[in-house]
Amino acid sequence: MKRKLAAIAAAAIFAVSAGSANAARDYVSVVGSSTVYPFATVVAEQFGKTTKFKTPKIESTGSGGGMKLFCSGIGIQHPDMTNSSRRIKKSEFDQCQANGVQDVVEVKIGYDGIVLANSKKTAPFQLTRKDIFLALAKDVPDPSGAEKLIPNPYKTWHDVNPSLPDTKIEVLGPPPTSGTRDAFVELAMEGGGKNFPWIKAMKKVDKKRYKAICHTVREDGAYIEAGENDNLIVQKLEANPNAVGIFGFSFLDQNSDFIQGSFIDGVEPTFEEIADGKYPVSRPLYFYVKKSHVDIIPGMEGFLEEFSSEKAWGEEGYLTDRGLIPMPDAERKQMHDDVKQLRPLEM
Amino acid sequence: MMEQTEEIRGEKSETRDWEVVSREDRRTVGIPFVDNPRMTCRNIDVYYGDEQAIQDVSVDIGNNEVLSMIGPSGCGKSTFLRCLNRMNDTIDICRITGEICLDGMDIYGGEIDVVPLRAQIGMVFQKPNPFPKSIYDNVAYGPKIHGLAANKTDLDEIVETSLKKAGLWKEIKDRMDQPGTGLSGGQQQRLCIARAIAVSPEVILMDEPCSALDPIATAHVEDLISELRKQYSIVIVTHSMQQAARVSQRTAYFHLGDLIEVGETERVFTNPRHQLTEDYITGRFG
Amino acid sequence: MNNKTPDSSRQLIQKKLARRYRTEKWFRRLGAMAVLISIAFLGILLVTIVGKGSSAFQQTFVKLDIHFDAEVLDVKNLSRANYPGLVKSNLRSLFPEVKGRRDKKKLYNLVSNGAAFQLQDMVMGDTSIIGRTKSVWVPASDDVDLFFKGKISRDVVESNRRIKDIQLKWIDRLQTENRIEKRLNTTFFTAGDSRDPELAGIRGALSGTILTLIVTLALSFPIGVATAVYLEEFAPKNKWTDIIEVNINNLAAVPSIVFGLLGLAVYINFFGLPRSVPLVGGLVLTLMTLPTIIISGRAALKAVPPSIREAALGIGASRMQMVMHHVLPLAMPGMLTGTIIGMAQALGETAPLLTIGMVAFIVDIPGSFIDPATVMPVQIYLWADSPERAFVEKTSAAIMILLLFLISMNAVAVFLRKKFEKSW
């Protein structure tokens, strides 16, 4: 008897779901980067609470995972938008095209600074990108000046640069699966590696080797992979004043009473400096939209309008309160128009 | 070891004199067959996998008699008993050859359904095993699943008569809704007997029904067996020769899978014809 | 043969006796120590969680005397009215001396974004308040809340403090006017997720968890019990059933993410079920819990004494009747225990839900099996990963709710077990 009831219940669930799976979806489905997630969710919530539409669903899948889902096809079972903390790759774009996702609209929403921070109990670091490269790369140029690589010999910051304090190199950062890590090696480490002319010259001759040198982080314990959770890194910095952490600017912004950002190339990671483009380690954040979904999914047009409105991503918008660094006025206007016209991306 | 057919042995056992048969001879002596039998067993071999547990046993079970089966541990008496209502079917590796008939019908025959058969040939087990239900439900369960009662009054009546027959009615008639497992060991065993007779069997098989009971409870059950004989045929396996002597009319002695001797209980105990039987009842082994 | 005299035997026994007792004593001490250590860890865990999380059940509110201005609130277009404006103008009237955009912004930041939504709900619910003035308690912003709970210190240098000196002055004045106080945080139990910590609630995740677990239970329990009964009672013992048994045992040890990937491939990509819904979550968790239920179910069936089976068969019950009437009821308590262990595992899973899209920001409270939803462990994970500091206490509070949920689930299981296990 009990079994019969359960069987009926199961059958009912299937029937209901099969029926509704074919019906239209009445909310916007967004996937993608965990870096953009805190911003996209604020917009979604604002949109859901001020309009008659349902609140868009935002999944935190990571940039790469989001792209894969986004490009898997057209139709309501596939997401409408994906967030990304980097630009779409050519291979991903081709994948999209191959799966019938023809018109993809690219929208830049602003910038995110990546900071190196330490506890306020000690003095702030004054780093250059070259220091960062030398302190964290797996293989570094021979200090004697010869044009060859040796395994990273530096134990303390003082070894790297005599003006730095004599404390052990101990950097807590995200694992390779993280978009923050990708951006960090590209902007900070590669930027440092370029200071060596022979390495820079290699870029044209042997791009693979160049990337391997600049993007490979040392594995001898000086760089500690602390997981994707930035809050965890912040807590560890509080406990260990000698350690340096790598994370997004919004975490520095929220925890400014405990930690301070290191100066990089003489620029402090502040809201203004990142917005001006003076702070070197910052990256653009994007989202990508399926043009063909805009007319089908209720609320999608409104959500895009909300996202690209001045009250959201503007200088005084609510996204800046959350740590998003806004684009310059002209770029914002340009982007707003692109969103309005849904200008498809070409690659 | 026993190539002869049962007829020959039967004749031989008849012609044997009072001289005791030697230990090495494992043919059945005594009177395995009766006139007008309820059940007949012919040339029964039982195997557990490759191992033979019962060798060529032939015996009859008469009407309204108690046949007791005795013998040392592991002699196959319980195995043989369980063949009689096909309880051994539940053991995958168990294989039976030969013929067992109930009222002339082969119970291992292809057309026989084991479910109604077990209602015809009831069984009482060594350890009292009432269901974890009320006393009433214990007795009513059999009639319910076989559809023996047309309505509730009918069922009540079957339960009452069964319990009366089992001599338990007086003790428990006021607490029919209490758990059967809450009764004393002897009462539980009598409840199990009531459960077996509630489905109106023809034969009741009892596998050492008193081994877990104290002497007083044993006496109760033994009285009950004597009473039940008037209506049913009963086969009882027992370790107690005194019990066999007290309750049964005929006794069968098993030894290592062979049926050694069958006969009137009194004669088997006072004047065994086989050396092994004599060894056993005089306590030389077992 | 033993050629020792009784005396020498006794001496030998005595000699060994001390050693035997010593070993026993050590073993008992080790056991007690292990228990003490686990209790200590559990204690630390609970103390930290309760210590961090208990403050989340209170929330700072600010009293505003809102004038529901008929000019602002156009009855024909209530959903588009400028509710934030109402809040802002009231704050300005409370502190008329505040001038300049930056200071005004700091002033507006005292109360939550949720204040405007609250006013909107009030007006939409009862249009008769338009034109009147009413005292309304609105939630304070997360920073004010943290300050009020003592988690932001006055003594820190202003530049390092999220509450600035000028805001401190306003808060002090609100306090002297009895316009700010801590109250029970009902929002936490009634709201879905939010990016504003003061507006975030656990109800969405709780509903999602319940819906997901209903699907899991409704599928895994009958299927698991039926499978266990078939394999244990009816299936022939041969090579094939051996292979099936080995596979079921292996499945119980497969990392849960694998089931998530399987669910993505089968339910979403092949059957085309929607992403992020409790139905698919339940289906995936069913795959994960089934082996646990089957294994424990078989163990419970094996534990039913053979005498009961013989009793039933001996009276002429068919195999099915034997199983259904006698064996299954006796095995049920054990099966329930297995089921509850399986469900508790399912309750704590996040990994398999990632691939099917249940790690998501979902504000609307799911009401059916096909509404997008998330579950409590995912909610905990998402809050723990949020930059806003006020989410720390929400995270711990959510863990408390999860533990409470787990305990009540176990209590139900114990109750059911007791009921089935009638004392006979």
mmCIF file with all atom_site columns, N, CA, C and O in Angstrom, chain C residues 173 178 190 231 238 297 357 393 414:
data_model
loop_
_atom_site.group_PDB
_atom_site.id
_atom_site.type_symbol
_atom_site.label_atom_id
_atom_site.label_alt_id
_atom_site.label_comp_id
_atom_site.label_asym_id
_atom_site.label_entity_id
_atom_site.label_seq_id
_atom_site.pdbx_PDB_ins_code
_atom_site.Cartn_x
_atom_site.Cartn_y
_atom_site.Cartn_z
_atom_site.occupancy
_atom_site.B_iso_or_equiv
_atom_site.pdbx_formal_charge
_atom_site.auth_seq_id
_atom_site.auth_comp_id
_atom_site.auth_asym_id
_atom_site.auth_atom_id
_atom_site.pdbx_PDB_model_num
ATOM 1  N N  . ARG C 1 173 ? 22.805 59.730  18.236  1.00 0.00 ? 173 ARG C N  1
ATOM 2  C CA . ARG C 1 173 ? 21.623 60.558  18.404  1.00 0.00 ? 173 ARG C CA 1
ATOM 3  C C  . ARG C 1 173 ? 20.347 59.740  18.254  1.00 0.00 ? 173 ARG C C  1
ATOM 4  O O  . ARG C 1 173 ? 19.399 59.884  19.010  1.00 0.00 ? 173 ARG C O  1
ATOM 5  N N  . ASN C 1 178 ? 15.762 56.958  21.094  1.00 0.00 ? 178 ASN C N  1
ATOM 6  C CA . ASN C 1 178 ? 15.115 55.634  21.073  1.00 0.00 ? 178 ASN C CA 1
ATOM 7  C C  . ASN C 1 178 ? 14.624 55.265  19.682  1.00 0.00 ? 178 ASN C C  1
ATOM 8  O O  . ASN C 1 178 ? 13.556 54.684  19.509  1.00 0.00 ? 178 ASN C O  1
ATOM 9  N N  . THR C 1 190 ? 12.161 34.143  7.101   1.00 0.00 ? 190 THR C N  1
ATOM 10 C CA . THR C 1 190 ? 11.084 34.264  6.119   1.00 0.00 ? 190 THR C CA 1
ATOM 11 C C  . THR C 1 190 ? 11.581 34.621  4.726   1.00 0.00 ? 190 THR C C  1
ATOM 12 O O  . THR C 1 190 ? 10.842 34.474  3.767   1.00 0.00 ? 190 THR C O  1
ATOM 13 N N  . LEU C 1 231 ? 16.785 -8.690  -3.804  1.00 0.00 ? 231 LEU C N  1
ATOM 14 C CA . LEU C 1 231 ? 18.108 -9.322  -3.802  1.00 0.00 ? 231 LEU C CA 1
ATOM 15 C C  . LEU C 1 231 ? 18.247 -10.311 -2.654  1.00 0.00 ? 231 LEU C C  1
ATOM 16 O O  . LEU C 1 231 ? 18.841 -11.376 -2.799  1.00 0.00 ? 231 LEU C O  1
ATOM 17 N N  . ASN C 1 238 ? 23.549 -16.375 -7.899  1.00 0.00 ? 238 ASN C N  1
ATOM 18 C CA . ASN C 1 238 ? 24.434 -16.815 -8.967  1.00 0.00 ? 238 ASN C CA 1
ATOM 19 C C  . ASN C 1 238 ? 25.430 -15.723 -9.320  1.00 0.00 ? 238 ASN C C  1
ATOM 20 O O  . ASN C 1 238 ? 25.517 -14.708 -8.629  1.00 0.00 ? 238 ASN C O  1
ATOM 21 N N  . GLY C 1 297 ? 19.457 -2.112  4.135   1.00 0.00 ? 297 GLY C N  1
ATOM 22 C CA . GLY C 1 297 ? 18.218 -2.884  4.053   1.00 0.00 ? 297 GLY C CA 1
ATOM 23 C C  . GLY C 1 297 ? 18.500 -4.376  4.016   1.00 0.00 ? 297 GLY C C  1
ATOM 24 O O  . GLY C 1 297 ? 17.844 -5.162  4.693   1.00 0.00 ? 297 GLY C O  1
ATOM 25 N N  . GLY C 1 357 ? 23.534 22.693  -11.297 1.00 0.00 ? 357 GLY C N  1
ATOM 26 C CA . GLY C 1 357 ? 23.115 24.086  -11.230 1.00 0.00 ? 357 GLY C CA 1
ATOM 27 C C  . GLY C 1 357 ? 22.401 24.497  -9.974  1.00 0.00 ? 357 GLY C C  1
ATOM 28 O O  . GLY C 1 357 ? 21.691 25.501  -9.964  1.00 0.00 ? 357 GLY C O  1
ATOM 29 N N  . GLU C 1 393 ? 28.177 35.983  10.468  1.00 0.00 ? 393 GLU C N  1
ATOM 30 C CA . GLU C 1 393 ? 27.203 35.511  11.468  1.00 0.00 ? 393 GLU C CA 1
ATOM 31 C C  . GLU C 1 393 ? 26.049 34.773  10.809  1.00 0.00 ? 393 GLU C C  1
ATOM 32 O O  . GLU C 1 393 ? 25.521 33.814  11.362  1.00 0.00 ? 393 GLU C O  1
ATOM 33 N N  . VAL C 1 414 ? 14.077 8.206   14.935  1.00 0.00 ? 414 VAL C N  1
ATOM 34 C CA . VAL C 1 414 ? 14.041 7.461   16.194  1.00 0.00 ? 414 VAL C CA 1
ATOM 35 C C  . VAL C 1 414 ? 12.601 7.158   16.575  1.00 0.00 ? 414 VAL C C  1
ATOM 36 O O  . VAL C 1 414 ? 12.250 6.048   16.967  1.00 0.00 ? 414 VAL C O  1
#
